[in-house]
Amino acid sequence: MTEPVRYTVIPEQPEAHCYRVSCTVADPDPSGQELALPAWIPGSYMIREFARHVVSIRAESRGRPVAIEKADKHTWRAQPCVGPLTVTCEVYARDLSVRGAYLDPRQGLFNGACLFLRPKGHEASACELEIRRPKGARYRDWAVATAMDRAGAKHRGFGAYRAADYDELIDHPVAMGELTFAAFRACGVPHEIAISGRHRADTARLARDLKRLCEHHIRFFGEPAPMKRYLFLVTALGEGYGGLEHRASTALLCSRDDLPLRGEAAVGERYRTFLGLASHEYFHTWNVKRIKPAAFSPYDLDREAYTGLLWAFEGITSYYDDLALLRCGLIGRRDYLELLGRGVTSYLRAPGRSKQTLAEASFDAWIKYYRPDENSPNATVSYYGKGSLVALCLDLTIREKTRGRKSLDDVMRALWKRHGLTGVGVEEDGVERLAEEITGLKLQSAFDQWLRATRELPLKRLLAAHGVEMILRPAESSSDRGGKPAASKRPGGLAKLGVVARIDADQTVLAQVLDGGTAREAGLAAGDAIVAVDGLRPGRGGLDAALAKRRAGETVRLHAFRRDELLEFDVQLKAAPADSCVLSELSGAGARPLERWLGISRG
Ligand SMILES: [Zn+2]
C-alpha cells in the first residue's frame, strides 16, 4: 500500500486571483521526482496547457529547499531527496469557465486539472485534499460545494476531502463562496444544487424539475444510479452558457435569466435552454464518464487523445438531452419539435457539412471544433449537431426496421451493461457493432454514409414514417433560427447575401461569408466592414434592415473597408434558400410510432 499524496489548496490572494497549492509525496522517486500538470481537461477536447498559469514553484523536504527545474512545458523535475517532498506553486486563476480555475473576493471555482500536480508514478495512489478558507472576516460565510468524498470536512465546509486516485481527484470541481443550496433525492440518491453569482432563482422549483429529469435518466439506464451523490454546480452570470460533465457532478455556466423566477410556472425558452444543458451533462454521467471510448481509458493528459467516436458521446447525448425533457413531461411535443427543427436548421445552414465527415469532425475536434475561425461554417460540421441528427436517424431506422420492437434506447442500455458497468473502453467500431448485435439489423452501409461520408441524412423520410412532417422554408431574418412556421405570409422570404454579420462599434462587419452565397460570389470576405448599401450607411438594424425591401434578382452596390482600403462591390441578390426547418405532427397515420418514439401519449 503506497502512501497517499497530500494536497492543500489555499485561496491566498483572492483579489489577485491567486491560489497557493501544494502537493506532498511521502516516498518520492529516488532518482528525482517528476510532477506534471495536465495539458487538457477531460470533456473539453483542446490542448489548454494549464501549466501556463503557474506563476512560481518551489520544492522542499523536511524544511530544506530542494532544487526543482522544468523538464518540458508542463513537467517539473525535483532533485533526488530522502523523505517526503513538498512542491508548492502559486497559480493564477481568472478563467471563470467550466473548464478553468477562478478566484476573486466574491467566489472561487476550480477544476483540479488547473491546480493539482500529478507526481509521476503515483497516479494510482489515494489523494488527500485540504481546502482552506481564505483569511479575513469577509470570508466567514463562505461554503464549499464539491462531490468529492469528505474526510473530516463538515458538509459544505472547508477542510479535508479525499479521492481514490489522481483521475478522481481532478474529476470533482470545487466551488466556494456565499452559495445558494437546494437539495433533493432522485431514486434515493442525494442530489444538490449550488448556485454562485447573484440571482433570484426559485430554487424549490429548480429542485423539483431537476428531480424529475434526473429520475428519468436514472431509470432510462436502470437503477441503481452509478453515483452515490450528485452535484449541480451552477455559476449564474449576466450572459453565459456552458457545461462540463464529471462522474458525480457537473459545472454549469448560465445567464441568471435562464433560471426560473419565483412565481413563474411555465417553462419559457430560456429556462428550457438551462434544463436542456442540465439534462445533457447529467446524461454524460453514463455516456462518456462511464461508457468511455477505449482512447480515454485511461486518459492521456499529456497530449491529445484521438477518437472518431465523439459523434456517439456528444451527438447521442445531444439527442437525448431535449428528448428527455419531453419524455419526463417538462416540455411538450410542440416545444420538442421546435427544438429539433432548430437543430436541423443549423445543420442545413453550414456548408461545411459537405466537406467534413462526422468521424473526421470528431477526430479533429482538438484543432477544429474547439478552435473555430471565420471559415469554420464552410469547412466543418459539428459532431454535436450532426451527431444528434445521426442519433435520431439511427433511432428511427431501428424503430422502423424492427417494427417498434427495438430502439436506440436498447443500444444505450447495452452499452451501459457491456462498457459502463465493466469499465471496458469502447473500441472505435464498438458502437456500430453493438447496434447491429442488439437490433439484429444490418446497419453498416447506413453508418458508412452517416459517419464516413457527407451524403445528406434521410431526415424527411424517417420523420414522416414516425408521424412528423418536415417542411423547409426560407429564413425571415438573420435571427430566424427555424423550428417555427413563417411569421409573415410574404412569398419568397428575404433576399440573402449569404453572410453572418455582427455590429461592431456601430459598424456592420462580416463575421462569416458562406460558400455558395451571393456575397462570396461578389468577392466579399470575412472581416469586411460594410459602410454603405446603395450609398447609405446601414443603421442599427444592420444588413437585415438595409435589405428588407429588396427582392431576389436586384443588384445592390456595397462599399466596404477591408483593413484600411475602401472597396466597391455590385452584388446580385438571391432568394434566401429554404434552409429553415419546421416540424409538425401529421394527423392520423403515424400516431403509434410517434407515441412509441416520443414516449408520451398524444395530449
Ligand atoms: Zn457534452
Coordinates of C-alpha atoms and ligand atoms in Angstrom, one line a residue:
M1 CA 0.0 0.0 0.0
T2 CA 1.6 3.3 -1.1
E3 CA 1.2 6.4 1.0
P4 CA -1.4 8.9 -0.1
V5 CA -0.4 12.0 -2.0
R6 CA -1.4 15.1 0.1
Y7 CA -2.7 18.3 -1.5
T8 CA -3.5 21.7 0.1
V9 CA -5.4 24.5 -1.7
I10 CA -5.2 27.9 -0.1
P11 CA -7.2 30.8 -1.7
E12 CA -4.4 33.0 -0.7
Q13 CA -4.9 36.3 -2.6
P14 CA -8.5 36.4 -3.9
E15 CA -8.1 40.0 -5.1
A16 CA -5.0 38.9 -7.1
H17 CA -6.8 35.7 -8.4
C18 CA -4.2 33.6 -6.8
Y19 CA -4.3 30.1 -5.2
R20 CA -1.4 28.5 -3.4
V21 CA -1.4 24.8 -4.0
S22 CA 0.9 22.2 -2.5
C23 CA 1.5 18.6 -3.2
T24 CA 3.3 16.3 -0.8
V25 CA 4.7 12.9 -1.9
A26 CA 5.8 10.7 1.0
D27 CA 8.1 8.4 -1.0
P28 CA 9.4 10.4 -4.0
D29 CA 11.2 8.8 -6.9
P30 CA 14.8 8.3 -5.6
S31 CA 16.2 9.4 -9.0
G32 CA 14.3 12.7 -8.9
Q33 CA 10.5 13.1 -8.7
E34 CA 8.7 14.4 -11.8
L35 CA 5.4 16.2 -11.5
A36 CA 3.2 17.4 -14.3
L37 CA 0.0 19.4 -14.9
P38 CA -2.5 18.1 -17.4
A39 CA -2.4 19.6 -20.9
W40 CA -6.2 19.3 -21.2
I41 CA -9.2 18.6 -19.2
P42 CA -11.4 15.6 -19.9
G43 CA -14.7 16.6 -21.6
S44 CA -13.1 19.6 -23.4
Y45 CA -11.0 18.4 -26.3
M46 CA -8.4 21.1 -26.7
I47 CA -4.8 21.5 -25.5
R48 CA -5.0 24.2 -22.8
E49 CA -1.6 23.9 -21.2
F50 CA -2.7 24.6 -17.7
A51 CA 0.9 24.9 -16.7
R52 CA 1.0 28.4 -18.2
H53 CA -0.9 29.7 -15.2
V54 CA 1.8 28.6 -12.7
V55 CA 3.4 31.8 -11.5
S56 CA 6.0 30.3 -9.2
I57 CA 7.1 26.9 -7.9
R58 CA 9.4 25.6 -5.2
A59 CA 10.2 22.3 -3.5
E60 CA 11.3 21.3 -0.1
S61 CA 11.9 18.3 2.0
R62 CA 11.9 18.3 5.8
G63 CA 12.1 22.1 5.9
R64 CA 15.1 22.2 3.5
P65 CA 14.8 23.6 -0.1
V66 CA 15.1 21.1 -2.9
A67 CA 16.1 22.2 -6.4
I68 CA 13.3 21.9 -9.0
E69 CA 13.5 22.6 -12.7
K70 CA 11.3 22.5 -15.7
A71 CA 11.6 19.3 -17.8
D72 CA 9.1 20.3 -20.5
K73 CA 6.2 22.7 -20.9
H74 CA 4.1 21.1 -18.2
T75 CA 6.6 18.9 -16.3
W76 CA 8.9 19.7 -13.4
R77 CA 11.7 17.5 -12.0
A78 CA 12.8 17.8 -8.4
Q79 CA 16.3 16.8 -7.3
P80 CA 16.5 13.5 -5.5
C81 CA 15.8 13.8 -1.8
V82 CA 15.3 11.4 1.1
G83 CA 11.9 11.7 2.8
P84 CA 8.8 13.5 1.9
L85 CA 8.9 16.0 -1.0
T86 CA 6.5 19.0 -0.9
V87 CA 6.1 21.1 -4.1
T88 CA 4.2 24.4 -3.7
C89 CA 3.1 26.6 -6.5
E90 CA 1.3 29.8 -6.9
V91 CA -1.4 29.5 -9.6
Y92 CA -3.1 32.5 -11.3
A93 CA -6.9 31.8 -11.7
R94 CA -9.0 34.2 -13.6
D95 CA -10.8 31.9 -16.1
L96 CA -14.4 31.9 -15.0
S97 CA -15.4 29.0 -17.2
V98 CA -16.5 25.4 -16.6
R99 CA -13.0 24.2 -17.7
G100 CA -10.8 26.6 -15.7
A101 CA -9.9 28.0 -12.3
Y102 CA -11.2 31.3 -10.9
L103 CA -10.8 33.2 -7.7
D104 CA -11.8 36.7 -6.5
P105 CA -13.1 38.1 -3.3
R106 CA -16.7 37.0 -4.3
Q107 CA -16.2 33.5 -5.4
G108 CA -13.9 30.6 -6.2
L109 CA -14.3 27.8 -8.7
F110 CA -11.6 25.4 -9.7
N111 CA -11.0 22.2 -11.7
G112 CA -8.3 20.1 -10.3
A113 CA -6.7 19.8 -13.7
C114 CA -5.7 23.5 -13.3
L115 CA -4.2 23.2 -9.8
F116 CA -3.1 19.7 -8.9
L117 CA 0.4 18.5 -9.9
R118 CA 0.5 14.8 -10.8
P119 CA 3.5 13.1 -9.3
K120 CA 4.6 10.6 -11.9
G121 CA 4.4 7.0 -10.8
H122 CA 1.9 7.9 -8.1
E123 CA -1.2 8.3 -10.3
A124 CA -2.9 5.3 -8.6
S125 CA -2.2 6.5 -5.1
A126 CA -5.0 7.8 -2.9
C127 CA -5.2 11.6 -2.6
E128 CA -6.0 13.6 0.4
L129 CA -7.0 17.2 -0.1
E130 CA -7.3 20.1 2.4
I131 CA -9.2 23.1 1.2
R132 CA -8.6 26.2 3.4
R133 CA -10.8 29.1 4.0
P134 CA -9.4 32.4 2.8
K135 CA -8.2 34.6 5.6
G136 CA -10.4 37.6 6.7
A137 CA -13.8 38.3 8.1
R138 CA -15.4 38.8 4.7
Y139 CA -15.0 35.1 4.0
R140 CA -16.7 33.9 7.2
D141 CA -19.9 32.9 5.3
W142 CA -18.2 31.1 2.5
A143 CA -19.2 27.5 1.9
V144 CA -17.7 24.8 -0.3
A145 CA -19.5 22.7 -2.9
T146 CA -18.0 19.6 -4.4
A147 CA -19.0 16.0 -4.9
M148 CA -15.7 14.7 -3.6
D149 CA -15.8 12.4 -0.5
R150 CA -15.3 14.3 2.8
A151 CA -12.5 13.1 5.1
G152 CA -13.2 15.4 8.1
A153 CA -14.7 18.5 6.4
K154 CA -18.2 19.3 7.5
H155 CA -21.0 19.1 4.9
R156 CA -20.5 22.2 2.6
G157 CA -17.4 23.1 4.7
F158 CA -13.7 23.8 4.3
G159 CA -11.4 21.1 5.5
A160 CA -10.3 17.6 4.4
Y161 CA -11.5 15.7 1.4
R162 CA -10.2 12.6 -0.3
A163 CA -10.2 10.8 -3.7
A164 CA -9.3 7.3 -4.6
D165 CA -6.6 8.4 -7.2
Y166 CA -5.5 11.3 -9.3
D167 CA -8.0 10.7 -12.0
E168 CA -10.8 11.0 -9.4
L169 CA -9.2 14.0 -7.7
I170 CA -9.4 16.1 -10.8
D171 CA -12.9 14.9 -11.7
H172 CA -14.6 16.8 -8.8
P173 CA -14.7 20.6 -9.5
V174 CA -14.9 22.7 -6.4
A175 CA -16.9 25.9 -5.8
M176 CA -16.5 28.3 -2.8
G177 CA -18.3 31.4 -1.9
E178 CA -21.6 32.6 -0.5
L179 CA -23.5 29.9 -2.3
T180 CA -27.2 29.2 -2.5
F181 CA -28.0 25.5 -1.9
A182 CA -31.0 23.3 -2.7
A183 CA -31.3 19.6 -2.3
F184 CA -33.4 16.7 -3.5
R185 CA -33.3 12.9 -3.8
A186 CA -33.6 11.2 -7.2
C187 CA -34.2 7.4 -7.0
G188 CA -32.9 7.6 -3.4
V189 CA -29.6 9.3 -4.4
P190 CA -28.9 12.6 -2.7
H191 CA -28.6 15.5 -5.2
E192 CA -27.6 19.1 -4.5
I193 CA -27.7 22.3 -6.5
A194 CA -25.2 25.0 -5.5
I195 CA -25.5 28.4 -7.2
S196 CA -22.9 31.1 -7.1
G197 CA -23.3 34.6 -8.5
R198 CA -26.3 37.0 -8.0
H199 CA -29.6 35.5 -8.9
R200 CA -33.3 35.5 -7.9
A201 CA -33.9 31.9 -8.8
D202 CA -36.8 29.8 -7.5
T203 CA -34.6 27.1 -6.0
A204 CA -37.5 24.9 -4.9
R205 CA -38.8 24.7 -8.4
L206 CA -35.4 24.1 -9.8
A207 CA -35.0 21.1 -7.3
R208 CA -38.5 19.8 -8.3
D209 CA -37.8 20.0 -12.0
L210 CA -34.3 18.6 -11.8
K211 CA -35.5 15.7 -9.6
R212 CA -38.0 14.7 -12.3
L213 CA -35.3 14.9 -15.0
C214 CA -32.7 13.0 -13.0
E215 CA -35.1 10.2 -12.1
H216 CA -35.9 9.9 -15.8
H217 CA -32.3 9.5 -16.7
I218 CA -31.5 7.0 -13.9
R219 CA -34.5 4.9 -14.9
F220 CA -33.5 5.1 -18.5
F221 CA -30.2 3.3 -17.8
G222 CA -31.7 1.3 -15.0
E223 CA -31.5 1.5 -11.2
P224 CA -29.4 1.8 -9.2
A225 CA -27.7 5.0 -10.2
P226 CA -23.9 4.7 -10.6
M227 CA -23.1 7.6 -8.3
K228 CA -23.7 7.8 -4.5
R229 CA -24.4 11.5 -4.7
Y230 CA -24.6 14.2 -7.4
L231 CA -24.0 18.0 -7.5
F232 CA -25.1 20.6 -10.0
L233 CA -22.6 23.5 -9.6
V234 CA -24.2 26.5 -11.2
T235 CA -22.5 29.8 -11.9
A236 CA -25.0 32.5 -12.8
L237 CA -23.7 35.4 -14.8
G238 CA -25.2 38.2 -16.9
E239 CA -24.6 36.3 -20.1
G240 CA -23.0 32.8 -20.3
Y241 CA -23.6 29.3 -21.4
G242 CA -21.5 26.2 -20.9
G243 CA -21.3 22.9 -19.1
L244 CA -18.8 20.2 -18.3
E245 CA -19.5 16.7 -17.2
H246 CA -18.0 14.8 -14.3
R247 CA -18.5 11.4 -12.6
A248 CA -20.7 12.8 -9.8
S249 CA -21.2 16.4 -10.7
T250 CA -21.4 19.0 -13.4
A251 CA -20.3 22.6 -13.7
L252 CA -22.8 24.7 -15.4
L253 CA -22.5 28.3 -16.5
C254 CA -25.7 30.1 -17.4
S255 CA -27.3 33.5 -17.7
R256 CA -29.1 34.4 -14.4
D257 CA -32.2 35.0 -16.6
D258 CA -32.1 31.3 -17.6
L259 CA -33.0 30.3 -14.1
P260 CA -36.7 30.2 -13.2
L261 CA -38.1 33.1 -11.2
R262 CA -40.3 32.7 -8.1
G263 CA -44.0 32.8 -9.2
E264 CA -43.3 31.7 -12.7
A265 CA -44.9 28.4 -13.7
A266 CA -44.3 27.9 -17.4
V267 CA -41.1 26.6 -19.0
G268 CA -40.0 29.6 -21.1
E269 CA -37.4 29.5 -23.8
R270 CA -34.6 30.5 -21.5
Y271 CA -35.4 28.1 -18.8
R272 CA -35.8 25.4 -21.4
T273 CA -32.3 26.1 -22.5
F274 CA -31.0 25.7 -19.0
L275 CA -32.9 22.4 -18.5
G276 CA -31.5 21.1 -21.8
L277 CA -28.0 21.9 -20.6
A278 CA -28.5 20.2 -17.2
S279 CA -30.1 17.2 -19.0
H280 CA -27.1 16.9 -21.4
E281 CA -24.5 17.0 -18.7
Y282 CA -26.4 14.6 -16.5
F283 CA -26.8 12.0 -19.3
H284 CA -23.0 12.2 -19.6
T285 CA -22.8 10.6 -16.1
W286 CA -23.4 7.4 -18.0
N287 CA -22.4 8.3 -21.6
V288 CA -18.7 9.3 -21.6
K289 CA -17.9 9.3 -17.9
R290 CA -18.5 5.6 -17.6
I291 CA -19.2 4.3 -21.1
K292 CA -15.9 5.7 -22.5
P293 CA -14.0 5.4 -25.7
A294 CA -11.1 3.0 -25.4
A295 CA -9.0 6.0 -26.4
F296 CA -9.9 7.6 -23.0
S297 CA -9.2 4.5 -20.9
P298 CA -7.2 5.8 -19.2
Y299 CA -6.9 9.5 -20.2
D300 CA -3.5 10.5 -21.5
L301 CA -3.4 14.1 -20.1
D302 CA 0.0 14.9 -21.7
R303 CA -1.3 15.0 -25.2
E304 CA -4.4 14.8 -27.5
A305 CA -6.4 11.6 -27.1
Y306 CA -7.9 11.0 -30.6
T307 CA -11.2 9.3 -31.2
G308 CA -13.7 9.2 -34.0
L309 CA -16.4 8.4 -31.5
L310 CA -17.4 11.9 -30.3
W311 CA -20.5 11.7 -32.5
A312 CA -21.7 9.0 -30.1
F313 CA -20.6 10.6 -26.9
E314 CA -21.6 14.1 -27.7
G315 CA -24.1 13.5 -30.5
I316 CA -26.2 10.8 -28.9
T317 CA -26.1 12.8 -25.6
S318 CA -27.3 15.9 -27.5
Y319 CA -30.1 13.7 -29.0
Y320 CA -31.3 12.6 -25.6
D321 CA -30.9 15.9 -23.7
D322 CA -34.0 17.5 -25.1
L323 CA -35.8 14.2 -25.8
A324 CA -35.6 13.5 -22.0
L325 CA -37.2 16.9 -21.2
L326 CA -40.2 15.8 -23.3
R327 CA -40.3 12.2 -22.1
C328 CA -40.3 13.3 -18.4
G329 CA -43.0 15.9 -19.1
L330 CA -41.0 19.2 -18.5
I331 CA -41.8 20.3 -22.1
G332 CA -44.5 19.4 -24.6
R333 CA -44.4 17.9 -28.0
R334 CA -44.6 21.2 -29.8
D335 CA -41.6 22.5 -27.8
Y336 CA -39.7 19.4 -28.6
L337 CA -40.4 19.6 -32.3
E338 CA -39.4 23.2 -32.3
L339 CA -36.0 22.4 -30.7
L340 CA -35.5 19.5 -33.2
G341 CA -36.4 21.8 -36.1
R342 CA -33.8 24.3 -34.9
G343 CA -31.2 21.6 -34.8
V344 CA -32.0 20.6 -38.4
T345 CA -31.9 24.3 -39.4
S346 CA -28.4 24.9 -38.0
Y347 CA -27.1 21.7 -39.6
L348 CA -28.5 22.8 -43.0
R349 CA -27.1 26.2 -42.8
A350 CA -23.4 25.1 -42.5
P351 CA -22.0 24.4 -46.0
G352 CA -19.1 22.6 -44.3
R353 CA -21.4 19.5 -43.9
S354 CA -20.4 18.6 -47.5
K355 CA -16.7 18.9 -46.7
Q356 CA -16.1 17.2 -43.4
T357 CA -17.5 13.8 -42.3
L358 CA -18.7 13.2 -38.7
A359 CA -15.8 10.9 -38.0
E360 CA -13.3 13.5 -39.2
A361 CA -15.1 16.2 -37.1
S362 CA -14.6 14.0 -34.1
F363 CA -11.0 13.1 -34.7
D364 CA -10.1 16.8 -35.4
A365 CA -12.1 18.3 -32.5
W366 CA -8.7 19.3 -31.0
I367 CA -7.8 21.6 -33.8
K368 CA -11.1 22.5 -35.4
Y369 CA -14.3 22.3 -33.3
Y370 CA -12.5 23.9 -30.3
R371 CA -10.6 26.4 -32.4
P372 CA -13.2 27.8 -34.7
D373 CA -12.4 30.7 -37.1
E374 CA -14.3 32.7 -39.7
N375 CA -14.2 29.8 -42.2
S376 CA -15.4 27.1 -39.8
P377 CA -19.0 27.0 -41.2
N378 CA -17.6 26.4 -44.7
A379 CA -15.1 23.7 -43.6
T380 CA -16.5 21.8 -40.7
V381 CA -19.6 20.0 -39.3
S382 CA -20.5 19.9 -35.6
Y383 CA -20.3 16.5 -34.0
Y384 CA -22.9 17.8 -31.6
G385 CA -25.4 19.0 -34.2
K386 CA -24.9 16.4 -36.9
G387 CA -24.1 13.8 -34.3
S388 CA -27.6 14.3 -32.7
L389 CA -29.3 14.1 -36.1
V390 CA -27.4 10.8 -36.8
A391 CA -28.6 9.5 -33.5
L392 CA -32.1 10.5 -34.5
C393 CA -31.8 8.7 -37.9
L394 CA -30.3 5.7 -36.1
D395 CA -33.1 5.6 -33.6
L396 CA -35.9 6.0 -36.2
T397 CA -34.3 3.4 -38.5
I398 CA -34.1 0.8 -35.8
R399 CA -37.7 1.5 -34.8
E400 CA -38.9 1.3 -38.3
K401 CA -37.0 -1.9 -39.3
T402 CA -37.8 -3.8 -36.1
R403 CA -41.4 -2.6 -36.2
G404 CA -41.0 -0.8 -32.9
R405 CA -39.5 -3.8 -31.1
K406 CA -36.1 -2.2 -30.6
S407 CA -34.7 1.4 -30.5
L408 CA -31.6 3.4 -29.7
D409 CA -32.7 3.2 -26.1
D410 CA -31.9 -0.6 -26.2
V411 CA -28.5 0.1 -27.7
M412 CA -27.6 2.6 -25.0
R413 CA -28.7 0.2 -22.3
A414 CA -26.5 -2.5 -23.9
L415 CA -23.6 -0.1 -24.0
W416 CA -24.1 0.6 -20.3
K417 CA -24.1 -3.1 -19.4
R418 CA -21.2 -4.0 -21.6
H419 CA -18.9 -1.0 -21.1
G420 CA -20.3 1.3 -18.3
L421 CA -20.7 -1.3 -15.6
T422 CA -17.5 -3.1 -16.6
G423 CA -15.2 -0.2 -17.3
V424 CA -14.1 -1.7 -20.6
G425 CA -13.5 1.1 -23.1
V426 CA -15.5 1.2 -26.4
E427 CA -13.4 0.4 -29.4
E428 CA -13.6 2.8 -32.4
D429 CA -16.2 0.5 -34.2
G430 CA -17.8 -0.7 -30.9
V431 CA -21.0 1.4 -31.0
E432 CA -21.7 0.3 -34.6
R433 CA -21.0 -3.4 -33.8
L434 CA -23.2 -3.3 -30.7
A435 CA -26.0 -1.6 -32.5
E436 CA -26.1 -4.4 -35.1
E437 CA -25.8 -7.1 -32.5
I438 CA -28.6 -5.7 -30.3
T439 CA -31.1 -5.0 -33.1
G440 CA -30.2 -7.8 -35.5
L441 CA -30.1 -5.3 -38.3
K442 CA -27.5 -4.7 -41.0
L443 CA -26.6 -1.1 -40.3
Q444 CA -23.1 -0.9 -41.8
S445 CA -23.9 0.9 -45.0
A446 CA -26.1 3.4 -43.1
F447 CA -23.1 4.1 -40.7
D448 CA -20.8 4.4 -43.7
Q449 CA -23.0 7.1 -45.2
W450 CA -23.7 9.0 -42.0
L451 CA -20.3 8.8 -40.3
R452 CA -17.8 8.5 -43.1
A453 CA -19.4 10.3 -46.0
T454 CA -21.1 13.7 -46.4
R455 CA -24.3 12.5 -48.0
E456 CA -27.5 14.3 -46.8
L457 CA -29.3 12.5 -44.0
P458 CA -32.7 10.8 -44.7
L459 CA -34.5 13.0 -42.1
K460 CA -37.6 13.8 -44.0
R461 CA -38.4 10.2 -44.9
L462 CA -37.7 8.8 -41.4
L463 CA -39.6 11.6 -39.7
A464 CA -42.6 11.1 -42.0
A465 CA -42.6 7.3 -41.1
H466 CA -42.9 8.4 -37.5
G467 CA -45.8 10.8 -38.0
V468 CA -43.8 14.1 -38.3
E469 CA -43.9 16.3 -41.3
M470 CA -40.7 18.2 -42.2
I471 CA -41.1 21.4 -44.2
L472 CA -38.2 23.7 -45.3
R473 CA -38.8 27.4 -45.7
P474 CA -36.6 30.5 -46.3
A475 CA -35.3 32.4 -43.3
E476 CA -37.2 35.6 -42.4
S477 CA -34.4 37.4 -40.8
S478 CA -30.9 36.8 -39.6
S479 CA -32.2 36.0 -36.1
D480 CA -34.6 33.4 -37.5
R481 CA -33.4 30.0 -36.1
G482 CA -36.1 27.9 -37.7
G483 CA -38.3 25.5 -35.8
K484 CA -41.4 27.7 -36.2
P485 CA -43.7 28.4 -39.1
A486 CA -43.1 31.6 -41.0
A487 CA -44.4 34.7 -39.2
S488 CA -45.2 36.6 -42.4
K489 CA -47.0 35.5 -45.5
R490 CA -44.6 37.3 -47.8
P491 CA -43.6 34.9 -50.5
G492 CA -40.0 34.1 -51.0
G493 CA -38.7 35.5 -47.7
L494 CA -35.9 37.9 -47.7
A495 CA -33.2 38.4 -50.3
K496 CA -29.9 37.0 -48.9
L497 CA -26.3 37.8 -49.1
G498 CA -25.1 34.5 -47.6
V499 CA -23.2 36.1 -44.7
V500 CA -23.3 36.2 -40.9
A501 CA -22.7 39.8 -39.8
R502 CA -22.2 41.4 -36.5
I503 CA -22.5 45.0 -35.3
D504 CA -19.1 46.1 -34.1
A505 CA -18.6 49.6 -32.7
D506 CA -21.6 50.8 -34.8
Q507 CA -20.1 49.1 -37.9
T508 CA -21.6 46.2 -39.8
V509 CA -18.8 43.6 -40.0
L510 CA -19.0 40.4 -41.9
A511 CA -18.1 37.6 -39.4
Q512 CA -18.6 34.8 -41.9
V513 CA -19.0 34.6 -45.6
L514 CA -20.7 31.4 -46.6
D515 CA -19.8 29.2 -49.5
G516 CA -22.4 29.3 -52.3
G517 CA -23.8 32.7 -51.2
T518 CA -24.0 35.8 -53.3
A519 CA -21.5 37.8 -51.1
R520 CA -18.9 35.1 -51.7
E521 CA -19.5 35.2 -55.5
A522 CA -19.2 39.0 -55.5
G523 CA -15.9 38.9 -53.7
L524 CA -16.8 40.0 -50.2
A525 CA -14.7 38.4 -47.4
A526 CA -14.9 37.9 -43.7
G527 CA -13.7 40.9 -41.8
D528 CA -15.0 43.4 -44.4
A529 CA -16.8 46.3 -42.7
I530 CA -19.8 47.3 -44.8
V531 CA -20.0 51.1 -44.8
A532 CA -22.8 51.7 -47.4
V533 CA -25.6 49.8 -49.1
D534 CA -26.5 51.7 -52.3
G535 CA -24.8 54.8 -50.9
L536 CA -26.5 54.7 -47.5
R537 CA -24.9 53.8 -44.2
P538 CA -26.6 50.7 -42.6
G539 CA -28.4 51.8 -39.5
R540 CA -28.9 50.0 -36.2
G541 CA -30.9 47.3 -38.0
G542 CA -27.7 46.3 -39.9
L543 CA -27.9 44.4 -43.2
D544 CA -31.4 42.9 -42.4
A545 CA -32.9 46.4 -42.3
A546 CA -30.9 47.7 -45.2
L547 CA -32.0 44.8 -47.4
A548 CA -35.5 44.4 -46.1
K549 CA -37.3 45.9 -49.1
R550 CA -35.1 44.3 -51.7
R551 CA -36.1 41.4 -53.9
A552 CA -34.1 38.5 -55.3
G553 CA -32.6 39.4 -58.7
E554 CA -32.0 43.1 -57.7
T555 CA -28.4 44.4 -57.7
V556 CA -27.1 46.5 -54.8
R557 CA -23.8 48.4 -54.6
L558 CA -21.9 47.7 -51.4
H559 CA -19.0 49.8 -50.1
A560 CA -16.8 48.0 -47.6
F561 CA -13.5 48.7 -45.9
R562 CA -11.0 45.8 -46.0
R563 CA -8.4 46.8 -43.5
D564 CA -8.0 50.5 -44.5
E565 CA -8.8 50.1 -48.2
L566 CA -12.3 51.1 -49.5
L567 CA -13.7 48.5 -51.9
E568 CA -16.8 48.5 -54.0
F569 CA -19.0 45.5 -54.9
D570 CA -22.0 45.0 -57.1
V571 CA -24.0 42.2 -55.6
Q572 CA -26.9 40.5 -57.3
L573 CA -29.2 39.3 -54.5
K574 CA -30.5 35.8 -54.4
A575 CA -33.7 34.5 -52.8
A576 CA -32.9 33.1 -49.3
P577 CA -32.5 29.3 -49.6
A578 CA -35.2 27.1 -48.0
D579 CA -33.0 26.1 -45.0
S580 CA -35.3 26.8 -42.0
C581 CA -36.8 23.5 -40.8
V582 CA -40.3 23.3 -39.4
L583 CA -41.6 20.1 -37.9
S584 CA -45.2 19.3 -37.1
E585 CA -47.3 16.3 -36.3
L586 CA -49.1 14.6 -39.2
S587 CA -52.6 13.7 -38.2
G588 CA -53.7 10.1 -38.2
A589 CA -51.3 7.6 -39.8
G590 CA -48.1 7.9 -37.8
A591 CA -49.7 8.2 -34.3
R592 CA -48.4 4.9 -32.8
P593 CA -44.8 5.1 -34.0
L594 CA -44.8 8.7 -32.8
E595 CA -46.0 7.8 -29.4
R596 CA -43.5 5.0 -29.0
W597 CA -40.7 7.3 -30.1
L598 CA -41.5 10.3 -28.0
G599 CA -42.5 8.3 -25.1
I600 CA -45.8 10.0 -24.2
S601 CA -49.3 9.7 -25.4
R602 CA -50.9 12.3 -27.6
G603 CA -52.2 15.1 -25.5
Ligands
ZN1 ZN -21.5 17.1 -23.9

